[in-house]
Structure formats: C-alpha cells, structure tokens
Amino acid sequence: MIDSALTERMVHAQKLEKGGDYMTAVSEYKSIIAENTHHREAHLSLGYVYSLLGKYPEALKCYESALKLGSDYLIFFNIGSIYYKTGDYKKSVINLERSRKINGRFSLSTLVIGLCYSRMNNIRAAEENFQKVLSMWPGNRVALTALSIIYFNQSNFDKSLELVDRLIELNQNNFKIREFKSTILFRAGRMVESAAEIKNISRVTDGCRLYNDFIKSVPVEVLTDRFGTIEEKIDILHEKAEHDSSSLISLSLCHLFKGETDAALDYLFEARKRLLN
C-alpha cells in the first residue's frame, strides 16, 4: 500500500529529475524506497536516473528489484538496454526477446536486438530485425541507416541507395547521409551522379560556402607567378591531362582557386575514376 505522502514525494522527485537535478532526485527516490521497499515506480525511476548518469551496475540493480515486484515489456527492455550499453549483447538479446514476447509491437526492443546482432557480427539476424522495425516504423532513422550500410557492405548498391533516399526525404539537411549517397553512387560506378551530389552539398553546407567565398575573395594577382597566370597553367594542364592523371589533380586545384568549385570537383572525380580503372 502506497500512501498519499509518498505519492507527493514521487511527484516532487520526478520534477527534480525533469529539471536535471539528478543527484537530488536520486536521494529522494532512495529515501522513498527506504520507507517502502515495494514501491516499484521508485525503483524504476531510480534505475532510469542511474542510467542517465552512466551508472549502469546501479541501474541494473534497481531494474532487477522492480522486476521482482512485477514484470512487463518495459522492464525487460530497460534491462536489455543496460546490458547493451555495457557490451553484454547476449544477455541483452535474452531480455529484449522477453520484452518482444510480451509486446511484439514495441519496435524499440526489435531495434536494439538488431543493434546487438550487428555488434556480434551476425549480419543476417541484424538485417532481419531492422527490416521488422521498418515494417512497424517506416521512418526509423537508425534502422534505415543501419540497413543502408549493411547493403552497401554487401555491394547491394541499389537497395542501399533506396534507403538513403528515404533518409534524405526525412531530412534534406542531413549532409553526412548525402555524402554517403555520393560514396554509394561512386562505388556503383555512377560517377556523374556522385559528383553532382557532392556539388549539391557544396552549394548548401555552411562549411563549403565559407570556403568557396574565401577562395573567391583571393585576388587574381595572387594566382599569377613567374610560371604564368592561372589560365595559362590550366591550358598547359589540359594538354597533359589526356596522358597524365596527376595533371587532373592539379587542374582541380587550379579551378578551385579560381572559385570554380563544380569544375574542380569534375576533375577530381575524373582522377579518381582513372585510378580505379
């Protein structure tokens, strides 16, 4: 039986927790448990705060105490998550499977199971679980990213691209994913599309814009020395580039210093393509 005074103290402790005052919240939860060892919610809350603080052994003890007072899918998920964070992936899967058995629609259990199998290098099992997650939660970014990487490593570039495009639809400004898309296209031999993706990124990312603006601000006189102007160098390098791949890199740099980013990228990708052939 939990009296009203303890209920009020739980509400106060939860406010402390939400406000980020974790240590005071810990003290309050522990005080509540000292008065009533059967207060399951206090055990759960204390375990959660310990987990936030990275105190995983303490969190696990709290969750195990809560489990003795009653089981549900969330308690097994919490225990499985602690084992995942501490690197005990087999115990994590055991508890997450228990969570999934109770509530098969709770997709987070399936997601972490997939992550566990990835860590254990059981790629087939990981793939199956990530696919299950997407059947329940099509926009789950972790599952989409993990599966796209699995397919990329299997050289299944079409499937990898399909998932990456879904990620980009969810967030057009995810430039890490767009860079990954360029890499997939490059590995798939689609050089023109790969270069186009990099060009698109260079036009919209702050870092590239700042660098491009800096390059364009360099006075033309700086690009002229006793070996000639930048245009003369480009003409000479064009003649050499047909037979000398290293000249393509020099051409790329020359165009970059002229502020012609697209042309610089074209020559850089051409150089990479020749190296692979």
C-alpha positions in Angstrom: 0.0 0.0 0.0 1.4 3.4 -1.0 0.2 6.4 1.0 -0.5 9.8 -0.4 2.6 11.4 1.2 4.9 9.0 -0.7 2.9 9.8 -3.9 3.5 13.5 -3.4 7.2 12.9 -2.8 7.4 10.8 -6.0 5.9 13.8 -7.9 8.5 16.1 -6.4 11.3 13.7 -7.2 10.1 13.4 -10.8 10.1 17.2 -11.1 13.7 17.2 -9.9 14.6 14.6 -12.5 12.9 16.5 -15.3 14.7 19.7 -14.2 18.0 18.0 -14.5 18.8 17.9 -10.7 19.6 14.2 -10.9 21.6 13.8 -7.7 18.8 15.3 -5.6 16.3 13.1 -7.4 18.4 10.1 -6.6 18.4 10.9 -2.9 14.6 11.4 -3.0 14.0 8.1 -4.8 16.3 6.3 -2.4 14.5 7.8 0.6 11.1 6.7 -0.8 12.4 3.1 -1.3 13.8 3.1 2.3 10.3 3.8 3.6 8.6 1.4 1.2 10.7 -1.3 -0.5 7.7 -2.4 -2.5 7.4 1.0 -4.3 8.0 -0.4 -7.9 7.8 3.0 -9.6 10.5 4.4 -7.3 12.8 1.5 -8.2 12.2 2.1 -11.9 12.7 5.8 -11.7 15.9 5.4 -9.7 17.2 3.0 -12.3 16.4 5.4 -15.1 18.3 8.3 -13.4 21.3 6.0 -12.7 21.2 5.1 -16.4 21.3 8.8 -17.4 24.3 9.2 -15.1 26.1 6.3 -16.7 25.9 4.3 -13.5 24.9 1.1 -15.2 25.5 -1.5 -12.4 23.4 0.6 -10.1 20.7 1.0 -12.7 20.6 -2.8 -13.3 20.1 -3.5 -9.6 17.2 -1.1 -9.5 15.5 -2.7 -12.5 16.0 -6.2 -11.1 14.4 -5.0 -7.9 11.5 -3.6 -9.8 11.2 -6.9 -11.8 10.7 -8.8 -8.5 7.7 -6.6 -7.9 6.1 -7.1 -11.3 7.1 -7.7 -14.9 6.1 -6.0 -18.1 7.7 -5.4 -21.5 9.3 -2.1 -20.5 11.2 -3.6 -17.5 12.8 -6.2 -19.8 13.5 -3.5 -22.4 15.3 -1.4 -19.8 17.3 -4.4 -18.5 18.2 -5.3 -22.1 19.3 -1.8 -22.8 21.6 -1.7 -19.8 23.2 -5.0 -21.0 23.6 -3.4 -24.5 25.3 -0.3 -23.1 27.7 -2.5 -21.0 28.6 -4.7 -24.0 26.9 -7.9 -22.8 25.0 -8.4 -26.1 23.8 -12.0 -25.4 22.1 -11.1 -22.2 20.7 -8.0 -23.9 19.1 -10.1 -26.6 17.7 -12.5 -24.0 15.9 -9.7 -22.1 14.8 -7.9 -25.2 13.3 -11.1 -26.6 11.3 -11.3 -23.4 10.1 -7.7 -23.9 9.2 -8.5 -27.5 7.3 -11.7 -26.5 5.1 -9.6 -24.2 4.6 -6.7 -26.7 5.6 -7.5 -30.2 4.5 -4.1 -31.4 7.1 -2.3 -29.2 9.6 -1.7 -32.0 12.4 -0.3 -29.8 13.0 -3.9 -28.5 13.4 -5.1 -32.0 15.7 -2.2 -32.9 18.1 -2.8 -30.1 18.1 -6.6 -30.9 19.2 -5.6 -34.4 22.0 -3.4 -32.9 23.1 -6.3 -30.7 23.3 -8.7 -33.6 25.3 -6.1 -35.5 27.7 -5.9 -32.6 28.0 -9.7 -32.6 28.6 -9.6 -36.4 25.5 -11.7 -37.0 24.6 -9.5 -40.0 21.8 -11.7 -41.3 20.0 -11.6 -37.9 20.6 -7.9 -37.7 19.2 -7.3 -41.2 16.0 -9.3 -40.3 15.4 -7.3 -37.2 16.0 -3.9 -38.9 13.5 -5.0 -41.6 11.0 -5.8 -38.9 11.5 -2.4 -37.3 10.8 -0.7 -40.7 7.6 -2.8 -41.2 6.3 -1.2 -38.0 8.1 2.2 -38.1 9.0 3.0 -41.8 10.7 6.3 -40.8 13.0 4.9 -38.1 16.3 6.6 -39.0 18.5 4.2 -37.0 17.1 1.1 -38.9 17.2 2.9 -42.2 20.9 3.9 -41.7 22.0 0.5 -40.4 20.3 -1.4 -43.3 21.7 1.0 -45.9 25.2 0.4 -44.5 24.6 -3.4 -44.5 23.6 -3.4 -48.1 26.5 -1.1 -49.0 28.9 -3.5 -47.5 27.2 -6.3 -49.4 27.7 -4.3 -52.6 23.9 -4.2 -53.0 24.1 -0.5 -54.0 20.5 -0.2 -55.4 19.0 -1.2 -52.1 21.4 0.9 -50.1 20.5 3.9 -52.3 16.8 3.3 -51.8 17.2 3.5 -48.1 19.5 6.5 -48.2 17.0 8.4 -50.4 14.3 7.7 -47.7 16.6 9.2 -45.1 17.2 12.3 -47.2 13.4 12.7 -47.7 13.1 12.8 -43.9 15.9 15.4 -43.6 17.2 17.2 -46.7 19.9 18.8 -44.5 21.5 15.5 -43.4 24.7 16.1 -45.2 26.5 13.1 -43.7 23.9 10.9 -45.4 24.2 12.9 -48.6 27.9 12.3 -48.6 27.3 8.6 -48.0 24.9 8.7 -51.0 27.8 10.2 -53.1 30.0 7.3 -51.9 27.4 4.7 -52.9 27.0 6.2 -56.3 30.7 6.3 -56.8 31.1 2.6 -55.8 28.3 1.7 -58.1 30.2 3.3 -61.0 27.7 6.2 -61.3 30.4 8.9 -61.3 28.5 11.7 -62.8 25.7 11.4 -60.2 28.2 11.0 -57.4 29.9 14.3 -58.5 26.5 16.0 -58.8 25.6 15.0 -55.3 28.9 16.5 -53.9 28.2 19.7 -55.9 24.8 20.0 -54.4 26.2 19.6 -50.9 28.9 22.2 -51.6 26.3 24.8 -52.5 24.3 24.5 -49.4 26.6 23.5 -46.5 27.9 26.4 -44.4 31.4 25.0 -44.4 31.6 24.7 -48.1 30.0 28.1 -48.7 32.5 29.7 -46.4 35.4 28.0 -48.1 34.2 28.9 -51.5 33.7 32.5 -50.5 37.2 32.6 -49.2 38.7 31.2 -52.4 36.7 33.6 -54.5 38.0 36.5 -52.3 41.6 35.7 -53.2 42.9 38.4 -55.6 43.6 37.1 -59.1 47.1 38.6 -58.8 48.0 36.1 -56.2 47.3 33.3 -58.7 49.9 34.7 -61.1 53.6 34.0 -60.6 56.8 33.7 -62.8 55.3 30.4 -64.2 52.4 32.3 -65.7 48.8 33.1 -64.9 46.3 30.6 -63.6 44.6 30.5 -67.0 48.0 29.7 -68.7 48.6 26.9 -66.2 45.1 25.5 -66.8 45.8 25.4 -70.6 49.0 23.6 -70.1 47.5 21.1 -67.7 44.6 20.4 -70.1 47.1 19.2 -72.7 48.9 17.0 -70.2 45.7 15.6 -68.6 45.0 13.2 -71.5 48.0 11.1 -70.7 48.8 12.2 -67.1 46.3 11.5 -64.3 48.2 13.6 -61.8 47.6 16.6 -64.0 43.8 16.2 -63.3 44.5 16.8 -59.6 46.5 20.0 -60.5 43.6 21.1 -62.7 41.2 20.5 -59.9 43.2 22.7 -57.6 43.6 25.5 -60.2 39.8 25.6 -60.8 39.3 25.6 -57.0 41.5 28.6 -56.6 39.6 30.4 -59.3 36.4 29.8 -57.3 35.1 27.3 -59.9 34.1 24.5 -57.4 32.0 22.5 -59.9 34.9 22.3 -62.4 37.3 21.4 -59.6 35.0 18.5 -58.5 34.7 17.3 -62.1 38.4 16.9 -62.5 38.8 15.4 -59.0 36.2 12.7 -59.8 37.8 12.1 -63.2 41.1 11.5 -61.5 39.6 9.1 -59.0 37.8 7.2 -61.8 41.1 6.7 -63.7 42.8 5.4 -60.6 40.1 2.8 -60.2 40.3 1.7 -63.9 
